[in-house]
Amino acid sequence: MAAMKALVKTQTGPGNLELRDVADPTPGPGEVVFRVGATGICGTDLHIQDDEYVVVPPVTIGHETAGTIVAIGAGVTGLSLGDRVTAQTTISTCGSCSFCASGLLNLCPQRRWLGGHVDGGFAGYVKVPVANILLLPPTVTIEAGALTEPLACCVHGIMEVIGMSKEGWHPPFTVVSGPGPIGLLCAQVARAAGSVVIILGTGADASRFALARQLGFEDLIDVTRENVTDVIRERTGGLGVDVAIEAAGAPSSLDGCLALVNRRGTVLQIGLYGRPAPVSVDVLVLKEITLRGTFSSTPSSWITAIDLMGSGQVDTLPLVTQVRPLEDWSAGFDSARAKGEGKIVLTPSER
Ligand SMILES: [Zn+2]
Ligand SMILES: [Zn+2]
């Protein structure tokens, strides 16, 4: 049996990531195998490396993945070899809890996910159930398509958890704190939902601000140099903002969101800290702020994510600032950890 390289979390504990030779997957009935074209390095992968996020080793990690179908199992219809695809990350759930019943598969206590319980995308090939497969729109490259997963997470948070939509409710202004890949995806989703977006960053975010400009965002605030409250009041004509999205994963950013959002406003927390964070709870109380968490993605958010990419309302490709061979995973992880970058994707070598 042919073997491929795969980045495996070998056992629980800090580190324990290793590029191993593992057997190529073969599809069982109802399953599909695709050759990985690109898999993004996510903050969650760094938490897995640090043992701050529970997975079930030994498992190949990587959940932001896209590629080309190379094998189709028995009983699968409607897909062809060579189709360009990405894969939803929820592989299985209990199917009977209230969350499963309402389509919130992300919250099923028995959820098993790609790159955590089931072998994921930092590998030559990935096997998933056909129900997890989504076709990439013709205009979306494989590298751009690898970002469908983080985009679906942002769609879930913004459109499903706090309920913003172009036709329905949306605040006139939304703040996104943190111009990393997740922040710039959130910014595009909030804009697609009809809101004018103001992006906050620090002095270390110069290149990310340049990316934001490239994506058409003009209201960018360096919180280390400007008075955020004053600038927001000015940019919003005195309205302030009713929604702030914390996308930096830093306590100071969350505190900043609580400080700047209007009374009765909403702060959406996307992304993990890996540890407790000091937060100004009194501000939350005094302003009657709603603090919402959002976790992972739902099947419906994946469909919206594909639509947003296909219609050009969201462009994920400019966010990919490094493409590295899978063998370079360690340097790629270090780069992702250093921040300042956009999305770093790993590509397995062709064979
Ligand atoms: Zn992720
Ligand atoms: Zn369930």
Tab-separated table of C-alpha atoms in Angstrom, residues 30-32 34 59-60 62-63 65 86-95 100 105-108 110-121 126-134 149 296-299 302:
chain	number	residue	atom	x	y	z
A	30	GLY	CA	-20.323	6.531	0.939
A	31	GLU	CA	-16.859	8.035	1.241
A	32	VAL	CA	-14.640	10.155	-0.969
A	34	PHE	CA	-9.352	13.881	-2.294
A	59	VAL	CA	-4.591	11.756	14.586
A	60	THR	CA	-3.543	13.685	11.494
A	62	GLY	CA	-5.500	20.062	9.746
A	63	HIS	CA	-9.129	21.053	9.202
A	65	THR	CA	-8.461	21.838	3.578
A	86	THR	CA	-13.481	21.249	0.315
A	87	ALA	CA	-14.788	19.327	3.322
A	88	GLN	CA	-17.029	20.265	6.207
A	89	THR	CA	-15.284	19.454	9.455
A	90	THR	CA	-18.072	17.807	11.461
A	91	ILE	CA	-17.654	14.152	10.536
A	92	SER	CA	-20.216	12.607	12.863
A	93	THR	CA	-22.635	13.534	15.649
A	94	CYS	CA	-25.110	11.669	17.863
A	95	GLY	CA	-27.990	12.617	15.574
A	100	CYS	CA	-28.399	17.915	16.151
A	105	LEU	CA	-23.989	20.068	14.749
A	106	ASN	CA	-21.077	22.116	16.095
A	107	LEU	CA	-22.577	21.854	19.585
A	108	CYS	CA	-23.375	18.132	19.675
A	110	GLN	CA	-20.574	13.680	20.605
A	111	ARG	CA	-19.276	15.668	17.638
A	112	ARG	CA	-16.249	14.113	15.966
A	113	TRP	CA	-14.337	16.439	13.693
A	114	LEU	CA	-11.797	16.378	10.907
A	115	GLY	CA	-8.289	17.004	12.191
A	116	GLY	CA	-9.234	16.303	15.817
A	117	HIS	CA	-10.883	12.883	15.951
A	118	VAL	CA	-10.657	11.906	12.306
A	119	ASP	CA	-7.508	12.198	10.160
A	120	GLY	CA	-7.357	15.657	8.606
A	121	GLY	CA	-5.742	17.748	5.921
A	126	VAL	CA	-8.017	13.016	3.012
A	127	LYS	CA	-10.987	10.676	3.306
A	128	VAL	CA	-14.408	12.047	4.312
A	129	PRO	CA	-18.054	10.994	4.062
A	130	VAL	CA	-19.623	12.277	0.850
A	131	ALA	CA	-22.067	14.369	2.905
A	132	ASN	CA	-19.108	16.495	4.009
A	133	ILE	CA	-18.008	17.363	0.484
A	134	LEU	CA	-18.729	20.774	-1.052
A	149	GLU	CA	-13.685	26.460	6.824
A	296	SER	CA	-16.866	26.321	14.716
A	297	SER	CA	-19.425	26.060	11.924
A	298	THR	CA	-22.747	24.552	10.897
A	299	PRO	CA	-23.752	22.875	7.623
A	302	TRP	CA	-20.750	26.271	4.866
